[in-house]
Amino acid sequence: GLLRIDHVGVAVPDLDEAIDFYQRTFGMTCVHVEENEEQGVREAMMQVGPTREGGCVQLLAALRPDSAIAKFLDRSGPGVQQVAYTVADIDATCAALAERGVRLLYEAPKTGTAHSRINFVHPKDAGGVLVELVEPAKSS
Ligand code: CMX
């Protein structure tokens, strides 16, 4: 099942500007920046409080015009694009969700931030919210 909110994902037009804004305005700390070619994103994890327990906002900028984030920005403009939950076992969680009748976007999990395994529930099957499931990489 779900363990906690992993992050809230926000689509932004310019990653560096957004990182700067979140640091200066909300006092968040940028703890990780990464490019994910497959997902077509450049992303930053912004830690909300003094520890990881406070959760994160993930800033998402498009690498390509045909990417999910570019399409989202074209259609909706900047804003919340996804809510992500940490799961212990993504295969089991996806199987359970599929049984409950929601569509998963991928047949098998793909690679997400920091070598996590990720999948998504289609927003049309979750009340208009793109739900991401994140199984963190086993701690190294
Ligand atoms: N949240 C809520 N609704 C959304 C949405 C989102 N993020 N993205 C699309 N929709 C809605 C659209 O508004 C549209 O609604 P209407 O039919 O009422 O107009 C509907 O979903 C379907 O739109 P679509 O044109 O078929 O869908 P897209 O081509 O925009 O693709 C989606 C939507 C979810 C399949 C695609 O964004 C996707 O594959 N997302 C998963 C990958 C992803 O988001 N990667 C970036 C983040 C990477 C990371 O987190 O690591």
Tab-separated table of N, CA and C and ligand atoms in Angstrom:
chain	number	residue	atom	x	y	z
A	1	GLY	N	0.815	-1.222	0.000
A	1	GLY	CA	0.000	0.000	0.000
A	1	GLY	C	0.847	1.269	0.000
A	2	LEU	N	0.166	2.384	0.162
A	2	LEU	CA	0.863	3.668	0.148
A	2	LEU	C	1.437	3.960	1.536
A	3	LEU	N	2.624	4.547	1.572
A	3	LEU	CA	3.270	4.835	2.855
A	3	LEU	C	3.114	6.295	3.267
A	4	ARG	N	3.316	7.217	2.328
A	4	ARG	CA	3.220	8.648	2.629
A	4	ARG	C	3.278	9.431	1.336
A	5	ILE	N	3.070	10.729	1.425
A	5	ILE	CA	3.271	11.567	0.244
A	5	ILE	C	4.769	11.658	0.001
A	6	ASP	N	5.179	11.314	-1.199
A	6	ASP	CA	6.598	11.397	-1.567
A	6	ASP	C	6.935	12.826	-1.994
A	7	HIS	N	6.147	13.342	-2.912
A	7	HIS	CA	6.323	14.731	-3.342
A	7	HIS	C	5.080	15.210	-4.078
A	8	VAL	N	4.993	16.525	-4.206
A	8	VAL	CA	3.996	17.127	-5.088
A	8	VAL	C	4.772	17.705	-6.256
A	9	GLY	N	4.381	17.356	-7.478
A	9	GLY	CA	5.119	17.771	-8.667
A	9	GLY	C	4.501	19.000	-9.311
A	10	VAL	N	5.334	19.994	-9.563
A	10	VAL	CA	4.876	21.269	-10.115
A	10	VAL	C	5.585	21.510	-11.451
A	11	ALA	N	4.812	21.699	-12.500
A	11	ALA	CA	5.382	22.006	-13.816
A	11	ALA	C	5.778	23.471	-13.870
A	12	VAL	N	7.016	23.710	-14.317
A	12	VAL	CA	7.536	25.087	-14.371
A	12	VAL	C	8.174	25.335	-15.737
A	13	PRO	N	8.119	26.563	-16.224
A	13	PRO	CA	8.724	26.860	-17.520
A	13	PRO	C	10.246	26.913	-17.476
A	14	ASP	N	10.813	27.332	-16.341
A	14	ASP	CA	12.275	27.498	-16.237
A	14	ASP	C	12.733	26.960	-14.891
A	15	LEU	N	13.515	25.878	-14.911
A	15	LEU	CA	13.870	25.201	-13.657
A	15	LEU	C	14.708	26.081	-12.742
A	16	ASP	N	15.731	26.733	-13.278
A	16	ASP	CA	16.627	27.516	-12.418
A	16	ASP	C	15.893	28.685	-11.760
A	17	GLU	N	15.027	29.322	-12.534
A	17	GLU	CA	14.224	30.417	-11.965
A	17	GLU	C	13.316	29.901	-10.868
A	18	ALA	N	12.717	28.726	-11.091
A	18	ALA	CA	11.784	28.173	-10.106
A	18	ALA	C	12.521	27.775	-8.828
A	19	ILE	N	13.700	27.155	-8.967
A	19	ILE	CA	14.494	26.791	-7.781
A	19	ILE	C	14.780	28.050	-6.960
A	20	ASP	N	15.211	29.082	-7.645
A	20	ASP	CA	15.533	30.345	-6.981
A	20	ASP	C	14.310	30.918	-6.260
A	21	PHE	N	13.170	30.887	-6.942
A	21	PHE	CA	11.921	31.397	-6.343
A	21	PHE	C	11.543	30.617	-5.090
A	22	TYR	N	11.589	29.271	-5.169
A	22	TYR	CA	11.206	28.447	-4.013
A	22	TYR	C	12.182	28.635	-2.853
A	23	GLN	N	13.466	28.845	-3.156
A	23	GLN	CA	14.451	29.082	-2.089
A	23	GLN	C	14.207	30.424	-1.419
A	24	ARG	N	14.084	31.459	-2.243
A	24	ARG	CA	13.980	32.818	-1.693
A	24	ARG	C	12.641	33.051	-1.014
A	25	THR	N	11.560	32.534	-1.623
A	25	THR	CA	10.217	32.849	-1.146
A	25	THR	C	9.774	31.939	-0.009
A	26	PHE	N	10.016	30.640	-0.146
A	26	PHE	CA	9.507	29.683	0.838
A	26	PHE	C	10.595	29.111	1.735
A	27	GLY	N	11.844	29.456	1.457
A	27	GLY	CA	12.943	28.964	2.282
A	27	GLY	C	13.186	27.471	2.133
A	28	MET	N	12.776	26.888	1.021
A	28	MET	CA	13.027	25.462	0.795
A	28	MET	C	14.465	25.266	0.334
A	29	THR	N	14.933	24.021	0.475
A	29	THR	CA	16.311	23.685	0.113
A	29	THR	C	16.307	22.747	-1.084
A	30	CYS	N	17.122	23.064	-2.073
A	30	CYS	CA	17.247	22.178	-3.228
A	30	CYS	C	18.181	21.033	-2.852
A	31	VAL	N	17.637	19.801	-2.795
A	31	VAL	CA	18.449	18.673	-2.339
A	31	VAL	C	18.884	17.751	-3.470
A	32	HIS	N	18.346	17.962	-4.674
A	32	HIS	CA	18.680	17.039	-5.771
A	32	HIS	C	18.229	17.654	-7.089
A	33	VAL	N	19.108	17.602	-8.096
A	33	VAL	CA	18.719	18.019	-9.450
A	33	VAL	C	19.103	16.887	-10.384
A	34	GLU	N	18.256	16.615	-11.346
A	34	GLU	CA	18.491	15.463	-12.227
A	34	GLU	C	17.803	15.675	-13.564
A	35	GLU	N	18.397	15.091	-14.610
A	35	GLU	CA	17.722	15.045	-15.914
A	35	GLU	C	17.286	13.619	-16.153
A	36	ASN	N	16.057	13.444	-16.596
A	36	ASN	CA	15.565	12.109	-16.935
A	36	ASN	C	15.150	12.150	-18.405
A	37	GLU	N	16.040	11.635	-19.263
A	37	GLU	CA	15.829	11.656	-20.721
A	37	GLU	C	14.525	10.970	-21.104
A	38	GLU	N	14.313	9.788	-20.520
A	38	GLU	CA	13.136	8.990	-20.889
A	38	GLU	C	11.848	9.759	-20.609
A	39	GLN	N	11.806	10.458	-19.454
A	39	GLN	CA	10.608	11.222	-19.095
A	39	GLN	C	10.596	12.606	-19.750
A	40	GLY	N	11.709	13.012	-20.322
A	40	GLY	CA	11.777	14.330	-20.967
A	40	GLY	C	11.750	15.485	-19.981
A	41	VAL	N	12.329	15.265	-18.790
A	41	VAL	CA	12.297	16.326	-17.774
A	41	VAL	C	13.669	16.650	-17.203
A	42	ARG	N	13.778	17.893	-16.770
A	42	ARG	CA	14.837	18.312	-15.859
A	42	ARG	C	14.106	18.671	-14.570
A	43	GLU	N	14.554	18.113	-13.460
A	43	GLU	CA	13.755	18.201	-12.234
A	43	GLU	C	14.608	18.536	-11.028
A	44	ALA	N	13.967	19.149	-10.048
A	44	ALA	CA	14.651	19.492	-8.802
A	44	ALA	C	13.761	19.118	-7.636
A	45	MET	N	14.370	18.469	-6.618
A	45	MET	CA	13.652	18.167	-5.380
A	45	MET	C	13.906	19.293	-4.393
A	46	MET	N	12.832	19.938	-3.951
A	46	MET	CA	12.918	21.024	-2.990
A	46	MET	C	12.402	20.512	-1.652
A	47	GLN	N	13.314	20.385	-0.677
A	47	GLN	CA	12.924	19.909	0.652
A	47	GLN	C	12.203	21.029	1.393
A	48	VAL	N	11.024	20.690	1.933
A	48	VAL	CA	10.175	21.720	2.529
A	48	VAL	C	10.723	22.199	3.874
A	49	GLY	N	11.067	21.284	4.760
A	49	GLY	CA	11.508	21.653	6.117
A	49	GLY	C	12.958	21.287	6.347
A	50	PRO	N	13.371	21.266	7.643
A	50	PRO	CA	14.778	21.003	7.943
A	50	PRO	C	15.214	19.565	7.650
A	51	THR	N	14.265	18.620	7.602
A	51	THR	CA	14.626	17.231	7.289
A	51	THR	C	13.723	16.721	6.170
A	52	ARG	N	14.061	15.544	5.643
A	52	ARG	CA	13.293	14.930	4.566
A	52	ARG	C	11.862	14.604	5.010
A	53	GLU	N	11.673	14.489	6.339
A	53	GLU	CA	10.343	14.162	6.881
A	53	GLU	C	9.285	15.189	6.491
A	54	GLY	N	9.721	16.414	6.227
A	54	GLY	CA	8.777	17.465	5.861
A	54	GLY	C	8.261	17.356	4.444
A	55	GLY	N	8.765	16.383	3.703
A	55	GLY	CA	8.284	16.204	2.338
A	55	GLY	C	8.963	17.128	1.348
A	56	CYS	N	8.647	16.940	0.082
A	56	CYS	CA	9.301	17.688	-0.980
A	56	CYS	C	8.311	18.186	-2.018
A	57	VAL	N	8.686	19.281	-2.629
A	57	VAL	CA	8.048	19.719	-3.867
A	57	VAL	C	9.032	19.398	-4.983
A	58	GLN	N	8.536	18.758	-6.037
A	58	GLN	CA	9.397	18.446	-7.181
A	58	GLN	C	9.074	19.436	-8.299
A	59	LEU	N	10.088	20.190	-8.683
A	59	LEU	CA	9.911	21.127	-9.796
A	59	LEU	C	10.274	20.402	-11.086
A	60	LEU	N	9.409	20.523	-12.101
A	60	LEU	CA	9.555	19.754	-13.342
A	60	LEU	C	9.566	20.699	-14.535
A	61	ALA	N	10.662	20.684	-15.296
A	61	ALA	CA	10.746	21.496	-16.511
A	61	ALA	C	10.929	20.566	-17.708
A	62	ALA	N	10.424	20.977	-18.853
A	62	ALA	CA	10.441	20.115	-20.040
A	62	ALA	C	11.796	20.145	-20.731
A	63	LEU	N	12.245	18.972	-21.164
A	63	LEU	CA	13.453	18.894	-21.995
A	63	LEU	C	13.124	18.966	-23.475
A	64	ARG	N	11.910	18.582	-23.840
A	64	ARG	CA	11.510	18.508	-25.258
A	64	ARG	C	10.065	18.965	-25.402
A	65	PRO	N	9.736	19.509	-26.572
A	65	PRO	CA	8.370	20.003	-26.783
A	65	PRO	C	7.304	18.903	-26.798
A	66	ASP	N	7.690	17.645	-27.030
A	66	ASP	CA	6.681	16.566	-27.065
A	66	ASP	C	6.582	15.830	-25.727
A	67	SER	N	7.218	16.363	-24.671
A	67	SER	CA	7.231	15.674	-23.378
A	67	SER	C	5.936	15.929	-22.606
A	68	ALA	N	5.709	15.091	-21.590
A	68	ALA	CA	4.509	15.232	-20.757
A	68	ALA	C	4.444	16.622	-20.117
A	69	ILE	N	5.581	17.128	-19.652
A	69	ILE	CA	5.569	18.446	-18.989
A	69	ILE	C	5.316	19.568	-19.997
A	70	ALA	N	5.900	19.458	-21.197
A	70	ALA	CA	5.652	20.491	-22.216
A	70	ALA	C	4.169	20.523	-22.583
A	71	LYS	N	3.571	19.345	-22.744
A	71	LYS	CA	2.139	19.288	-23.075
A	71	LYS	C	1.296	19.872	-21.957
A	72	PHE	N	1.687	19.556	-20.715
A	72	PHE	CA	0.936	20.078	-19.567
A	72	PHE	C	1.012	21.603	-19.527
A	73	LEU	N	2.228	22.134	-19.742
A	73	LEU	CA	2.401	23.598	-19.699
A	73	LEU	C	1.596	24.263	-20.812
A	74	ASP	N	1.587	23.644	-22.002
A	74	ASP	CA	0.816	24.197	-23.125
A	74	ASP	C	-0.674	24.247	-22.797
A	75	ARG	N	-1.154	23.162	-22.177
A	75	ARG	CA	-2.594	23.056	-21.942
A	75	ARG	C	-3.031	23.849	-20.721
A	76	SER	N	-2.259	23.717	-19.624
A	76	SER	CA	-2.740	24.231	-18.335
A	76	SER	C	-1.912	25.370	-17.775
A	77	GLY	N	-0.720	25.572	-18.341
A	77	GLY	CA	0.174	26.565	-17.758
A	77	GLY	C	0.866	25.983	-16.545
A	78	PRO	N	1.763	26.758	-15.911
A	78	PRO	CA	2.498	26.266	-14.750
A	78	PRO	C	1.547	25.917	-13.611
A	79	GLY	N	1.895	24.903	-12.829
A	79	GLY	CA	1.069	24.533	-11.677
A	79	GLY	C	1.255	23.081	-11.309
A	80	VAL	N	0.424	22.624	-10.363
A	80	VAL	CA	0.541	21.251	-9.869
A	80	VAL	C	0.208	20.268	-10.987
A	81	GLN	N	1.144	19.363	-11.275
A	81	GLN	CA	0.974	18.400	-12.367
A	81	GLN	C	0.737	16.990	-11.841
A	82	GLN	N	1.203	16.713	-10.618
A	82	GLN	CA	1.095	15.348	-10.091
A	82	GLN	C	1.212	15.344	-8.573
A	83	VAL	N	0.642	14.285	-7.956
A	83	VAL	CA	0.864	13.992	-6.543
A	83	VAL	C	1.480	12.604	-6.487
A	84	ALA	N	2.609	12.479	-5.781
A	84	ALA	CA	3.344	11.211	-5.759
A	84	ALA	C	3.342	10.612	-4.367
A	85	TYR	N	3.112	9.301	-4.311
A	85	TYR	CA	3.099	8.569	-3.047
A	85	TYR	C	4.248	7.578	-3.006
A	86	THR	N	4.887	7.469	-1.853
A	86	THR	CA	5.909	6.445	-1.649
A	86	THR	C	5.219	5.108	-1.419
A	87	VAL	N	5.734	4.071	-2.065
A	87	VAL	CA	5.227	2.714	-1.825
A	87	VAL	C	6.423	1.809	-1.539
A	88	ALA	N	6.161	0.739	-0.782
A	88	ALA	CA	7.252	-0.185	-0.460
A	88	ALA	C	7.459	-1.165	-1.602
A	89	ASP	N	6.377	-1.568	-2.243
A	89	ASP	CA	6.443	-2.595	-3.287
A	89	ASP	C	5.562	-2.142	-4.442
A	90	ILE	N	6.188	-1.562	-5.459
A	90	ILE	CA	5.389	-0.959	-6.534
A	90	ILE	C	4.662	-2.019	-7.356
A	91	ASP	N	5.240	-3.189	-7.494
A	91	ASP	CA	4.574	-4.237	-8.272
A	91	ASP	C	3.273	-4.663	-7.599
A	92	ALA	N	3.352	-4.850	-6.289
A	92	ALA	CA	2.159	-5.251	-5.540
A	92	ALA	C	1.113	-4.134	-5.552
A	93	THR	N	1.552	-2.887	-5.378
A	93	THR	CA	0.607	-1.762	-5.351
A	93	THR	C	-0.075	-1.599	-6.710
A	94	CYS	N	0.699	-1.708	-7.791
A	94	CYS	CA	0.106	-1.569	-9.125
A	94	CYS	C	-0.889	-2.694	-9.404
A	95	ALA	N	-0.547	-3.902	-8.985
A	95	ALA	CA	-1.459	-5.037	-9.192
A	95	ALA	C	-2.766	-4.795	-8.439
A	96	ALA	N	-2.652	-4.310	-7.202
A	96	ALA	CA	-3.854	-4.053	-6.397
A	96	ALA	C	-4.694	-2.940	-7.016
A	97	LEU	N	-4.031	-1.886	-7.504
A	97	LEU	CA	-4.778	-0.767	-8.102
A	97	LEU	C	-5.460	-1.200	-9.396
A	98	ALA	N	-4.764	-1.997	-10.203
A	98	ALA	CA	-5.352	-2.482	-11.456
A	98	ALA	C	-6.595	-3.320	-11.149
A	99	GLU	N	-6.501	-4.109	-10.100
A	99	GLU	CA	-7.644	-4.936	-9.692
A	99	GLU	C	-8.826	-4.067	-9.277
A	100	ARG	N	-8.512	-2.880	-8.721
A	100	ARG	CA	-9.584	-1.959	-8.308
A	100	ARG	C	-10.080	-1.122	-9.482
A	101	GLY	N	-9.556	-1.392	-10.675
A	101	GLY	CA	-10.153	-0.808	-11.876
A	101	GLY	C	-9.552	0.484	-12.388
A	102	VAL	N	-8.388	0.897	-11.864
A	102	VAL	CA	-7.771	2.106	-12.416
A	102	VAL	C	-6.657	1.719	-13.395
A	103	ARG	N	-6.484	2.557	-14.407
A	103	ARG	CA	-5.448	2.301	-15.414
A	103	ARG	C	-4.084	2.770	-14.925
A	104	LEU	N	-3.094	1.889	-14.995
A	104	LEU	CA	-1.703	2.295	-14.799
A	104	LEU	C	-1.153	2.681	-16.180
A	105	LEU	N	-0.294	3.681	-16.223
A	105	LEU	CA	0.208	4.139	-17.525
A	105	LEU	C	1.217	3.174	-18.129
A	106	TYR	N	2.011	2.506	-17.299
A	106	TYR	CA	3.047	1.614	-17.817
A	106	TYR	C	2.754	0.180	-17.391
A	107	GLU	N	3.075	-0.755	-18.291
A	107	GLU	CA	2.887	-2.170	-17.960
A	107	GLU	C	3.870	-2.606	-16.870
A	108	ALA	N	5.073	-2.031	-16.930
A	108	ALA	CA	6.077	-2.308	-15.906
A	108	ALA	C	6.669	-0.970	-15.471
A	109	PRO	N	7.086	-0.871	-14.208
A	109	PRO	CA	7.624	0.400	-13.712
A	109	PRO	C	8.826	0.891	-14.526
A	110	LYS	N	8.942	2.213	-14.606
A	110	LYS	CA	10.100	2.833	-15.257
A	110	LYS	C	10.995	3.460	-14.190
A	111	THR	N	12.086	4.070	-14.669
A	111	THR	CA	13.045	4.668	-13.731
A	111	THR	C	12.678	6.125	-13.464
A	112	GLY	N	12.597	6.475	-12.170
A	112	GLY	CA	12.321	7.853	-11.765
A	112	GLY	C	13.504	8.452	-11.025
A	113	THR	N	13.220	9.520	-10.292
A	113	THR	CA	14.244	10.251	-9.562
A	113	THR	C	15.111	9.324	-8.711
A	114	ALA	N	16.411	9.532	-8.772
A	114	ALA	CA	17.369	8.830	-7.905
A	114	ALA	C	17.195	7.308	-7.967
A	115	HIS	N	17.038	6.799	-9.187
A	115	HIS	CA	16.942	5.347	-9.422
A	115	HIS	C	15.732	4.697	-8.756
A	116	SER	N	14.712	5.495	-8.462
A	116	SER	CA	13.477	4.906	-7.949
A	116	SER	C	12.760	4.185	-9.087
A	117	ARG	N	11.774	3.368	-8.732
A	117	ARG	CA	10.901	2.750	-9.740
A	117	ARG	C	9.552	3.444	-9.660
A	118	ILE	N	9.029	3.847	-10.820
A	118	ILE	CA	7.808	4.660	-10.826
A	118	ILE	C	6.760	4.130	-11.803
A	119	ASN	N	5.507	4.410	-11.481
A	119	ASN	CA	4.408	4.218	-12.416
A	119	ASN	C	3.376	5.296	-12.095
A	120	PHE	N	2.368	5.422	-12.946
A	120	PHE	CA	1.369	6.476	-12.770
A	120	PHE	C	-0.037	5.900	-12.924
A	121	VAL	N	-0.975	6.458	-12.177
A	121	VAL	CA	-2.396	6.198	-12.411
A	121	VAL	C	-2.913	7.292	-13.338
A	122	HIS	N	-3.653	6.908	-14.370
A	122	HIS	CA	-4.173	7.901	-15.318
A	122	HIS	C	-5.073	8.907	-14.594
A	123	PRO	N	-4.863	10.207	-14.854
A	123	PRO	CA	-5.659	11.217	-14.131
A	123	PRO	C	-7.167	11.056	-14.338
A	124	LYS	N	-7.580	10.496	-15.470
A	124	LYS	CA	-9.021	10.330	-15.713
A	124	LYS	C	-9.624	9.249	-14.812
A	125	ASP	N	-8.762	8.394	-14.234
A	125	ASP	CA	-9.250	7.339	-13.334
A	125	ASP	C	-9.048	7.715	-11.874
A	126	ALA	N	-8.563	8.939	-11.624
A	126	ALA	CA	-8.281	9.342	-10.234
A	126	ALA	C	-8.797	10.754	-9.975
A	127	GLY	N	-9.972	11.033	-10.507
A	127	GLY	CA	-10.610	12.322	-10.209
A	127	GLY	C	-9.836	13.522	-10.708
A	128	GLY	N	-9.110	13.351	-11.832
A	128	GLY	CA	-8.418	14.499	-12.413
A	128	GLY	C	-7.037	14.758	-11.830
A	129	VAL	N	-6.532	13.784	-11.046
A	129	VAL	CA	-5.190	13.946	-10.467
A	129	VAL	C	-4.258	12.887	-11.049
A	130	LEU	N	-3.165	13.320	-11.641
A	130	LEU	CA	-2.123	12.375	-12.064
A	130	LEU	C	-1.409	11.897	-10.808
A	131	VAL	N	-1.540	10.595	-10.526
A	131	VAL	CA	-0.963	10.001	-9.308
A	131	VAL	C	0.284	9.225	-9.691
A	132	GLU	N	1.392	9.578	-9.054
A	132	GLU	CA	2.630	8.831	-9.286
A	132	GLU	C	2.887	7.921	-8.087
A	133	LEU	N	3.354	6.724	-8.364
A	133	LEU	CA	3.768	5.780	-7.323
A	133	LEU	C	5.272	5.664	-7.397
A	134	VAL	N	5.936	5.780	-6.250
A	134	VAL	CA	7.398	5.791	-6.203
A	134	VAL	C	7.900	4.732	-5.229
A	135	GLU	N	8.645	3.786	-5.754
A	135	GLU	CA	9.354	2.843	-4.870
A	135	GLU	C	10.812	3.281	-4.851
A	136	PRO	N	11.274	3.846	-3.722
A	136	PRO	CA	12.650	4.367	-3.678
A	136	PRO	C	13.664	3.258	-3.941
A	137	ALA	N	14.824	3.647	-4.453
A	137	ALA	CA	15.912	2.683	-4.612
A	137	ALA	C	16.303	2.173	-3.241
A	138	LYS	N	16.654	0.904	-3.167
A	138	LYS	CA	17.147	0.358	-1.897
A	138	LYS	C	18.360	1.176	-1.485
A	139	SER	N	18.400	1.587	-0.215
A	139	SER	CA	19.441	2.535	0.202
A	139	SER	C	20.832	1.949	-0.041
A	140	SER	N	21.682	2.805	-0.614
A	140	SER	CA	22.996	2.313	-1.034
A	140	SER	C	24.034	2.699	-0.006
B	1	CMX	N1	-3.168	16.151	-14.339
B	1	CMX	C1	-4.516	16.124	-14.527
B	1	CMX	N2	-5.099	15.922	-15.729
B	1	CMX	C2	-4.285	15.746	-16.781
B	1	CMX	C3	-2.879	15.764	-16.658
B	1	CMX	C4	-2.325	15.985	-15.374
B	1	CMX	N3	-1.003	16.021	-15.182
B	1	CMX	N4	-2.324	15.551	-17.866
B	1	CMX	C5	-3.337	15.397	-18.729
B	1	CMX	N5	-4.515	15.514	-18.080
B	1	CMX	C6	-5.846	15.411	-18.658
B	1	CMX	C7	-6.002	16.316	-19.834
B	1	CMX	O1	-6.409	17.591	-19.419
B	1	CMX	C8	-7.042	15.611	-20.663
B	1	CMX	O2	-8.304	15.973	-20.176
B	1	CMX	P1	-9.523	16.279	-21.173
B	1	CMX	O3	-9.669	15.027	-22.004
B	1	CMX	O4	-10.661	16.499	-20.235
B	1	CMX	O5	-9.095	17.466	-21.960
B	1	CMX	C9	-6.811	14.140	-20.346
B	1	CMX	O6	-6.004	14.115	-19.172
B	1	CMX	C10	-6.084	13.332	-21.389
B	1	CMX	O7	-5.225	14.151	-22.055
B	1	CMX	P2	-4.277	13.589	-23.185
B	1	CMX	O8	-4.055	14.666	-24.182
B	1	CMX	O9	-4.707	12.244	-23.654
B	1	CMX	O10	-3.028	13.309	-22.348
B	1	CMX	P3	-1.571	13.781	-22.506
B	1	CMX	O11	-1.018	13.410	-23.819
B	1	CMX	O12	-1.398	15.159	-21.990
B	1	CMX	O13	-0.957	12.766	-21.432
B	1	CMX	C11	-0.618	11.664	-19.410
B	1	CMX	C12	-1.435	12.720	-20.127
B	1	CMX	C13	-1.014	11.674	-17.959
B	1	CMX	C14	-0.900	10.294	-20.027
B	1	CMX	C15	0.900	12.045	-19.587
B	1	CMX	O14	1.126	13.309	-19.030
B	1	CMX	C16	1.838	11.052	-18.970
B	1	CMX	O15	2.193	10.048	-19.575
B	1	CMX	N6	2.275	11.328	-17.712
B	1	CMX	C17	3.168	10.449	-17.013
B	1	CMX	C18	4.613	10.838	-17.189
B	1	CMX	C19	4.917	12.189	-16.636
B	1	CMX	O16	4.067	12.945	-16.202
B	1	CMX	N7	6.232	12.497	-16.656
B	1	CMX	C20	6.744	13.746	-16.176
B	1	CMX	C21	7.143	13.643	-14.740
B	1	CMX	C22	8.341	12.723	-14.561
B	1	CMX	C23	8.568	12.322	-13.125
B	1	CMX	O17	7.719	12.578	-12.250
B	1	CMX	O18	9.629	11.711	-12.864
